[in-house]
Amino acid sequence: MNTKFDFATETDEQIVYVRPIAVADLPKEIQLQAEGIKTLYAVHSEDGERLALVRDRGLAFVLARQNDLAPVSVH
């Protein structure tokens, strides 16, 4: 009953965070490229650096995994 568990796992994957961003909150240059899209999804490193902006959440996760990153959703 008092068994201790080690939930830490050794992995070579770096965690990245995926979150929605309102296009209206982005610089005008990016807003013009969004062509009517209201929300994009950002992939951020652990230290908060924006690594990518993509059209949908699924694509953000695929992009992260293809680059050996472990995506986590942030609201």
Short mmCIF file of C-alpha atoms in Angstrom, two decimals:
data_model
loop_
_atom_site.label_atom_id
_atom_site.label_comp_id
_atom_site.label_asym_id
_atom_site.label_seq_id
_atom_site.Cartn_x
_atom_site.Cartn_y
_atom_site.Cartn_z
CA MET A 1 0.00 0.00 0.00
CA ASN A 2 2.90 2.35 0.64
CA THR A 3 4.79 1.47 -2.52
CA LYS A 4 6.76 4.35 -3.95
CA PHE A 5 6.57 4.89 -7.67
CA ASP A 6 9.04 6.74 -9.82
CA PHE A 7 6.96 8.44 -12.49
CA ALA A 8 9.97 10.03 -14.17
CA THR A 9 10.84 8.38 -17.43
CA GLU A 10 14.06 8.68 -19.28
CA THR A 11 13.48 9.98 -22.75
CA ASP A 12 15.48 11.79 -25.39
CA GLU A 13 12.41 13.78 -26.38
CA GLN A 14 12.21 17.42 -25.39
CA ILE A 15 8.80 18.69 -24.29
CA VAL A 16 7.14 21.38 -26.37
CA TYR A 17 3.89 23.13 -25.65
CA VAL A 18 1.06 23.55 -28.14
CA ARG A 19 -1.44 26.33 -27.60
CA PRO A 20 -4.04 28.20 -29.62
CA ILE A 21 -3.31 31.82 -30.50
CA ALA A 22 -5.83 34.31 -31.84
CA VAL A 23 -4.59 35.62 -35.17
CA ALA A 24 -5.71 39.11 -34.07
CA ASP A 25 -3.04 38.98 -31.32
CA LEU A 26 -0.23 38.35 -33.81
CA PRO A 27 1.79 40.94 -35.75
CA LYS A 28 0.07 42.41 -38.83
CA GLU A 29 2.51 40.66 -41.15
CA ILE A 30 1.37 37.26 -39.87
CA GLN A 31 -2.30 38.30 -39.84
CA LEU A 32 -2.11 39.04 -43.56
CA GLN A 33 -0.62 35.60 -44.24
CA ALA A 34 -3.35 33.88 -42.20
CA GLU A 35 -5.92 34.71 -44.91
CA GLY A 36 -9.11 34.68 -42.85
CA ILE A 37 -8.09 32.10 -40.25
CA LYS A 38 -9.07 33.23 -36.74
CA THR A 39 -6.90 30.85 -34.68
CA LEU A 40 -3.46 29.37 -35.26
CA TYR A 41 -1.57 26.93 -33.06
CA ALA A 42 1.85 27.76 -31.69
CA VAL A 43 4.53 25.27 -30.73
CA HIS A 44 6.71 26.64 -27.91
CA SER A 45 9.89 25.31 -26.34
CA GLU A 46 10.12 24.73 -22.59
CA ASP A 47 11.61 28.21 -22.16
CA GLY A 48 8.73 29.85 -24.04
CA GLU A 49 10.39 30.43 -27.42
CA ARG A 50 7.89 30.13 -30.27
CA LEU A 51 9.18 27.46 -32.62
CA ALA A 52 6.32 27.29 -35.13
CA LEU A 53 2.85 28.51 -36.04
CA VAL A 54 0.54 26.11 -37.83
CA ARG A 55 -3.04 25.98 -39.05
CA ASP A 56 -4.45 23.33 -36.69
CA ARG A 57 -3.74 21.49 -33.45
CA GLY A 58 -3.29 18.11 -35.08
CA LEU A 59 -0.66 19.47 -37.42
CA ALA A 60 1.17 21.03 -34.46
CA PHE A 61 1.37 17.63 -32.76
CA VAL A 62 2.52 15.88 -35.95
CA LEU A 63 5.17 18.54 -36.54
CA ALA A 64 6.48 18.15 -33.00
CA ARG A 65 6.61 14.35 -33.17
CA GLN A 66 8.32 14.39 -36.57
CA ASN A 67 11.08 16.45 -34.94
CA ASP A 68 11.47 14.07 -31.98
CA LEU A 69 9.68 16.43 -29.62
CA ALA A 70 7.02 15.49 -27.07
CA PRO A 71 4.00 17.82 -27.50
CA VAL A 72 1.81 18.84 -24.58
CA SER A 73 -1.39 20.83 -24.94
CA VAL A 74 -1.65 24.13 -23.03
CA HIS A 75 -4.87 26.09 -22.66
#
